[in-house]
PDB file of C-alpha atoms in Angstrom:
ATOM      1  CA  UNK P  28       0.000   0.000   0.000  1.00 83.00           C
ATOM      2  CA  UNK P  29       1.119   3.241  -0.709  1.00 79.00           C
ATOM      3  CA  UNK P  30       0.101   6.607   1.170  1.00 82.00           C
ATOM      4  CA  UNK P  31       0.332   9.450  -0.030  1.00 77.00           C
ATOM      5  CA  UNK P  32       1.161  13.145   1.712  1.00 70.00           C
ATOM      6  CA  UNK P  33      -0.731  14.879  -1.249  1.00 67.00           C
ATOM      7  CA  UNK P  34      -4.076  15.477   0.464  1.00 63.00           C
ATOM      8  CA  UNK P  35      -7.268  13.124  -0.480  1.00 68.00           C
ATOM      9  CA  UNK P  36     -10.567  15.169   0.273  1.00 65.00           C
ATOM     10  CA  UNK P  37     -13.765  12.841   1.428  1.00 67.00           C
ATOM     11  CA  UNK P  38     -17.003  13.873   2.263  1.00 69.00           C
ATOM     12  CA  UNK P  39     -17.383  16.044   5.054  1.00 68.00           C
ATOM     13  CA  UNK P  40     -20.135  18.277   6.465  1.00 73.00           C
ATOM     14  CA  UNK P  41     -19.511  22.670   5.668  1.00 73.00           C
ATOM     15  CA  UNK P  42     -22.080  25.532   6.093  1.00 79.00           C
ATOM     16  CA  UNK P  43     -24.344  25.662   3.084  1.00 82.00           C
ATOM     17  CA  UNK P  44     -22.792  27.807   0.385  1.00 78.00           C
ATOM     18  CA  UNK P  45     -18.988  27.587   1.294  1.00 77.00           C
ATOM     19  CA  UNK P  46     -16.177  26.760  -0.418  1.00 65.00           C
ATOM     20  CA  UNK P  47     -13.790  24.981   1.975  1.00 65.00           C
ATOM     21  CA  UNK P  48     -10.143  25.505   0.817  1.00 67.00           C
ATOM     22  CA  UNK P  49      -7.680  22.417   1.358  1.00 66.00           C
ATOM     23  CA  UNK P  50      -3.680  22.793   1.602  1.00 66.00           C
ATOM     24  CA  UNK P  51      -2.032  20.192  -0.542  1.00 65.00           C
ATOM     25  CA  UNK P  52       1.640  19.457  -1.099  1.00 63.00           C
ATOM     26  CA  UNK P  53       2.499  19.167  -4.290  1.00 64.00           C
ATOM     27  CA  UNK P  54       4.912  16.595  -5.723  1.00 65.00           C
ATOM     28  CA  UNK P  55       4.661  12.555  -5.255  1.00 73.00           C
ATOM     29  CA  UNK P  56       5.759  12.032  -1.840  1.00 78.00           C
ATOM     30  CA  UNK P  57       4.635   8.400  -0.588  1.00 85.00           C
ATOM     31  CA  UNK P  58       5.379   5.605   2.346  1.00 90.00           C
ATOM     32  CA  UNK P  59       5.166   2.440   1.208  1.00 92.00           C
ATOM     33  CA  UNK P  60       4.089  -0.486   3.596  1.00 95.00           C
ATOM     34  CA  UNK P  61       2.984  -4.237   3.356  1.00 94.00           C
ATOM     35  CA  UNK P  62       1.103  -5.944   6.238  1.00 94.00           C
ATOM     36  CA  UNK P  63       0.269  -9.122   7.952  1.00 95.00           C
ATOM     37  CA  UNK P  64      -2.528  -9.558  10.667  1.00 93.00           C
ATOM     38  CA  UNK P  65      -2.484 -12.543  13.133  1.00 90.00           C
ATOM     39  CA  UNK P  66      -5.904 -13.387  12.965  1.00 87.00           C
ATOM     40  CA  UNK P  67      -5.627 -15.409  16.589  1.00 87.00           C
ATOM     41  CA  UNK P  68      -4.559 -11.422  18.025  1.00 91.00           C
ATOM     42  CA  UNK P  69      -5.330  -8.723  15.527  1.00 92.00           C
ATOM     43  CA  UNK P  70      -2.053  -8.108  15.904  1.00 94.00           C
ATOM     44  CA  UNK P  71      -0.524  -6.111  12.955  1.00 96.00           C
ATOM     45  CA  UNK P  72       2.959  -6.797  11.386  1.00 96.00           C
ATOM     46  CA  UNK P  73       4.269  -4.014   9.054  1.00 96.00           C
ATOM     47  CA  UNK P  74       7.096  -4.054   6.431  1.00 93.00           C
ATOM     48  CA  UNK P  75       8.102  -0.384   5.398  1.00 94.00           C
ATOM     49  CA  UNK P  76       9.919  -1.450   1.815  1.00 94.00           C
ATOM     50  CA  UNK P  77      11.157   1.641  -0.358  1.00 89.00           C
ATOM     51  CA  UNK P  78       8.850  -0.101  -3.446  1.00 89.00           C
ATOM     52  CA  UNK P  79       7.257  -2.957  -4.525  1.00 94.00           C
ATOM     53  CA  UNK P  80       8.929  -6.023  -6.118  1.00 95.00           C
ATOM     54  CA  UNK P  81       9.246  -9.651  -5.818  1.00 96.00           C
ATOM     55  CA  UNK P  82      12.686  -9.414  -3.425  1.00 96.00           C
ATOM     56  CA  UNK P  83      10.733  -6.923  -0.710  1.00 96.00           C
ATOM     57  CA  UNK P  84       8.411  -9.364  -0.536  1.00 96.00           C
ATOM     58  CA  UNK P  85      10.336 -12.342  -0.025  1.00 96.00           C
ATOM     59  CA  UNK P  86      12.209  -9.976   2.562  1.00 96.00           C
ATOM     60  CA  UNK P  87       8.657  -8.579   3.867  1.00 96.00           C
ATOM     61  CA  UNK P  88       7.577 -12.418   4.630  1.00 97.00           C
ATOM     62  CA  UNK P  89      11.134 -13.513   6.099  1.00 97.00           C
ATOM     63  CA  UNK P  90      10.758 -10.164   8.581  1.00 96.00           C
ATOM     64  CA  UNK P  91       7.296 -11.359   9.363  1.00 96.00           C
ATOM     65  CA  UNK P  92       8.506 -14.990   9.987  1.00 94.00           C
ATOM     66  CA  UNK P  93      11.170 -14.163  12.327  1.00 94.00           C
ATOM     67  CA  UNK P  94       9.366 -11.681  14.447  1.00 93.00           C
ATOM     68  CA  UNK P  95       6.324 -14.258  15.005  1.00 90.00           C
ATOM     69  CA  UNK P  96       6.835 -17.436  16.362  1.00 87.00           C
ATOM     70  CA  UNK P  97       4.751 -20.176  15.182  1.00 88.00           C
ATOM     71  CA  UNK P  98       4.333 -23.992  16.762  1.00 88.00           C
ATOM     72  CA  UNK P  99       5.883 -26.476  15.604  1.00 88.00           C
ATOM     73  CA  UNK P 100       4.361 -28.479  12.445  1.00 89.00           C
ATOM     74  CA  UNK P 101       2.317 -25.318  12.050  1.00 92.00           C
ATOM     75  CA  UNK P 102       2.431 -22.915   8.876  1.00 94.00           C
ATOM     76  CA  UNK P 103       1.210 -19.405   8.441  1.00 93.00           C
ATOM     77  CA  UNK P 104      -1.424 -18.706   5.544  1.00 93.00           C
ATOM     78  CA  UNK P 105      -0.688 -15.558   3.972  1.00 94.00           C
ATOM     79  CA  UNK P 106      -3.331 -14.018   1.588  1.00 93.00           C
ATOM     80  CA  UNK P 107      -1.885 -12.399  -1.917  1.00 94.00           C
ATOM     81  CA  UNK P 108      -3.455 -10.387  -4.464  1.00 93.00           C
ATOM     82  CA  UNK P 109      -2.448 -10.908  -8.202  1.00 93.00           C
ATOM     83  CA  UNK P 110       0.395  -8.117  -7.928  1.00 93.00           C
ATOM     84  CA  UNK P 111       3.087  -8.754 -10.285  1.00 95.00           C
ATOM     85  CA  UNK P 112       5.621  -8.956  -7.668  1.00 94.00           C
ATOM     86  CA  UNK P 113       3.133 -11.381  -5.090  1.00 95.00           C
ATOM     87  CA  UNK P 114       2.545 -13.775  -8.300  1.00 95.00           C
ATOM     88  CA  UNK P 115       7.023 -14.009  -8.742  1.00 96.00           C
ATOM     89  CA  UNK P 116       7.713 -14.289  -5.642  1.00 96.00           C
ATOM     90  CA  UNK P 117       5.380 -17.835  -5.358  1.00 96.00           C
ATOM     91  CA  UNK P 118       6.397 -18.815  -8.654  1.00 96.00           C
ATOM     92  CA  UNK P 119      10.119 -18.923  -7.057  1.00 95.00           C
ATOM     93  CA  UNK P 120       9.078 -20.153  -3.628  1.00 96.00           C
ATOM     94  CA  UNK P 121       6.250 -22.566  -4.791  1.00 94.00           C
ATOM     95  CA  UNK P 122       6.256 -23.834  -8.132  1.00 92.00           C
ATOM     96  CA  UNK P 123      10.091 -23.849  -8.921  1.00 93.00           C
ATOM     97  CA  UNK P 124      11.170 -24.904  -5.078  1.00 92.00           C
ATOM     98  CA  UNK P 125      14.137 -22.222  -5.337  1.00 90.00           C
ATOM     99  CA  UNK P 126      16.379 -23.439  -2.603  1.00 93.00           C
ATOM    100  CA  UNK P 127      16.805 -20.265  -1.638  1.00 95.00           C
ATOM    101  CA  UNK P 128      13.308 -19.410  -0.251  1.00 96.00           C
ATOM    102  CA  UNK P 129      13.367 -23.001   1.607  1.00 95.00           C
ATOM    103  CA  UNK P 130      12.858 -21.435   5.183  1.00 94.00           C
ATOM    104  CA  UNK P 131       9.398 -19.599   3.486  1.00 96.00           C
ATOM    105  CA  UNK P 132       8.347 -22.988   2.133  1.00 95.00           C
ATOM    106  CA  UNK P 133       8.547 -24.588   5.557  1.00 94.00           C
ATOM    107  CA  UNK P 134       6.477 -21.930   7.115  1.00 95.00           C
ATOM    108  CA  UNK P 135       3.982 -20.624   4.822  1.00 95.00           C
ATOM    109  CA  UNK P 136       1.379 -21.571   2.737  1.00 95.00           C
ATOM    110  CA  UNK P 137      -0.048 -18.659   0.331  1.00 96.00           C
ATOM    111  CA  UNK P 138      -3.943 -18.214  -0.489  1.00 94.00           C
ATOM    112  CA  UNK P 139      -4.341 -16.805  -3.767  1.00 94.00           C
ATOM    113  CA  UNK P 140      -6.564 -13.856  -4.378  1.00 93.00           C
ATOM    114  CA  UNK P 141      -9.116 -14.321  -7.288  1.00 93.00           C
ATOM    115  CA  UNK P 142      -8.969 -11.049  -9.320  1.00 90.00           C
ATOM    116  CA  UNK P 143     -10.397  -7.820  -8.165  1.00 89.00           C
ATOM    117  CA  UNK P 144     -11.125  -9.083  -5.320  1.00 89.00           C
ATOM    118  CA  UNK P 145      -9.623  -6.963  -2.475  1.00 83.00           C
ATOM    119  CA  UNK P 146     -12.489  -6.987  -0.197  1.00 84.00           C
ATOM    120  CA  UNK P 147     -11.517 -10.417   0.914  1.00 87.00           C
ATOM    121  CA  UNK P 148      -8.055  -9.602   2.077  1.00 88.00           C
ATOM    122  CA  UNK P 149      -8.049  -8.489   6.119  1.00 89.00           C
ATOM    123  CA  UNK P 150      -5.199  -6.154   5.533  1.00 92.00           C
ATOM    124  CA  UNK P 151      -7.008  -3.990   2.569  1.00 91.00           C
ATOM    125  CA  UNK P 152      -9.435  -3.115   5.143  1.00 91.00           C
ATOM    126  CA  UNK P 153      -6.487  -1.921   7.625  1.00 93.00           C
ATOM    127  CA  UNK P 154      -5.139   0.092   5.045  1.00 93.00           C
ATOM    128  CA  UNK P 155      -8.673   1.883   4.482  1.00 92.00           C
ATOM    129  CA  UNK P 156      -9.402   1.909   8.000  1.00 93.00           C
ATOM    130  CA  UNK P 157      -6.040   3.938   8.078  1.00 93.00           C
ATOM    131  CA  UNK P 158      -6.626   6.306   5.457  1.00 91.00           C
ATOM    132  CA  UNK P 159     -10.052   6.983   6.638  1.00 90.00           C
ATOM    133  CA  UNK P 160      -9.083   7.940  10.523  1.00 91.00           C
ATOM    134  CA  UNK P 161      -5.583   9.327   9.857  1.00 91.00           C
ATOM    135  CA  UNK P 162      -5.047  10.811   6.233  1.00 89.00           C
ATOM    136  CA  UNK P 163      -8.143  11.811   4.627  1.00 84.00           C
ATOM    137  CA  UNK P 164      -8.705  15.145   4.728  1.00 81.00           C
ATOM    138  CA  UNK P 165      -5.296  16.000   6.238  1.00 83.00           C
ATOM    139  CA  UNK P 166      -2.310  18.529   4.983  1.00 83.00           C
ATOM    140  CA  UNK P 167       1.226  16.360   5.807  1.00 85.00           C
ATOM    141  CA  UNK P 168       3.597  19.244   4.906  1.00 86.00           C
ATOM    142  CA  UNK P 169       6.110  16.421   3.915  1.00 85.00           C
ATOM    143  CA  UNK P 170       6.532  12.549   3.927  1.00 88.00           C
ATOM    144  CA  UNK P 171       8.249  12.576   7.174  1.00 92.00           C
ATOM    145  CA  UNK P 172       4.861  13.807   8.533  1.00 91.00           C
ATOM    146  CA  UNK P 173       2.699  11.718   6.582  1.00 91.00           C
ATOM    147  CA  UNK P 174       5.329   8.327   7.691  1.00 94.00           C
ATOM    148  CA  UNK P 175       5.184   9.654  11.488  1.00 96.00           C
ATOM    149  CA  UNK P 176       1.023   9.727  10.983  1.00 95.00           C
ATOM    150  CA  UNK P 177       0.787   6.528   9.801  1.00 95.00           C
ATOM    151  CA  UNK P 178       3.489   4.849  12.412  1.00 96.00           C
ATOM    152  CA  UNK P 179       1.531   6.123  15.410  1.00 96.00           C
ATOM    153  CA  UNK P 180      -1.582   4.449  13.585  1.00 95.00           C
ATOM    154  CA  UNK P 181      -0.388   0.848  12.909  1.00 96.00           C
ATOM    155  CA  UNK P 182       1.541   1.267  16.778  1.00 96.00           C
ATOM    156  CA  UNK P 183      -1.450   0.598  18.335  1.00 94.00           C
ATOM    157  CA  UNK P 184      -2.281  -2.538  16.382  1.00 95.00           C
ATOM    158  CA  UNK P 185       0.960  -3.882  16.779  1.00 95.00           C
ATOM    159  CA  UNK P 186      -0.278  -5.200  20.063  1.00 94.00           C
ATOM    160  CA  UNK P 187      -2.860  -7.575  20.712  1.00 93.00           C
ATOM    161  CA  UNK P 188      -6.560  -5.627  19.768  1.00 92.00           C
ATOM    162  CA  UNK P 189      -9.983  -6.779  19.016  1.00 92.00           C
ATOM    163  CA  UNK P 190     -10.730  -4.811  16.011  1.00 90.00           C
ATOM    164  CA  UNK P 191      -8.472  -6.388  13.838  1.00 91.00           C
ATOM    165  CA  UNK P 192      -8.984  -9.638  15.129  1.00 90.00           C
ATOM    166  CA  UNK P 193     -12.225  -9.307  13.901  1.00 87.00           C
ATOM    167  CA  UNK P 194     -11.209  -8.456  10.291  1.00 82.00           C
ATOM    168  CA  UNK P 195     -10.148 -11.784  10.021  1.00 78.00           C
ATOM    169  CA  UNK P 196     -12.854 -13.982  12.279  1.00 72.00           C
ATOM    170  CA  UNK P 197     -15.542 -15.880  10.347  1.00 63.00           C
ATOM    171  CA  UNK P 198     -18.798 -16.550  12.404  1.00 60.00           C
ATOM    172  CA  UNK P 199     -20.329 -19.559  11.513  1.00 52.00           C
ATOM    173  CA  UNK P 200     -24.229 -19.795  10.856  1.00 59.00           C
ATOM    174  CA  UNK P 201     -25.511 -23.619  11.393  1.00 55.00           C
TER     175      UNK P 201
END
């Protein structure tokens, strides 16, 4: 996901007949982030890479592997979208068995995205949950701002939280 410090304007409620006037920077100043929820904790995991490609994501799931411990015999399921650089990186890890990414292989199992289909990835609704309560409507006078914004934001899921867990709980219906 990428934010950006150039303003994004959403709805909001003014006095009939004004014309609100909104600061924006101008220029193409992102942060870039990738995420993983635990869906046992709602705890968020985020990987800050400087742009998207198949190598920051094989580093983005080795970060996430090493700062989560898993059980024994257990794997994590991580949930991909048909980005270009999600669909290389399990063609090397998956379907050629690259050496290489044999410590992802033993860990994780990916769950393939059908297309357009972000609604059913948790961590698409973190990232609008984030623009909605932190960036929307909100003059960052440079990416530092805009970075330090959405830090403090994904700080307080890093710990254990029901809101996110509940992104990613199913209730049954019998």
């Amino acid at each position: 996901m990428h934010f950006q410090a150039q303003t994004t304007i959403t709805s909001a409620w003014y006095k009939k007949g004004s014309a609100p006037q909104v600061k924006s920077l101008p220029g193409n100043h992102k942060v870039s982030y990738s995420g993983f929820i635990r869906p046992d904790t709602g705890q968020l995991f985020v990987h800050k890479p400087d742009w998207f490609t198949f190598e920051t994501t094989i580093d983005g799931v080795r970060e996430y592997i090493r700062a989560t411990p898993i059980d024994a015999g257990k794997k994590f399921a991580i949930i991909v979208d048909n980005a270009p650089w999600h669909k290389k990186a399990i063609r090397l890890i998956e379907d050629e068995k690259s050496p290489e990414y044999a410590d992802i292989r033993e860990k994780v199992v990916f769950i393939k995205l059908p297309p357009y289909s972000p609604d059913l990835n948790p961590i698409e609704q973190v990232w609008r949950i984030t623009r909605r309560e932190n960036t929307h409507n909100v003059f960052f006078n440079g990416k530092a701002a805009l970075e330090a914004k959405v830090d403090e934001a994904f700080a307080k899921w890093a710990k254990p939280n029901e809101q996110l867990r509940g992104l990613c709980s199913f209730k049954r219906k019998d």
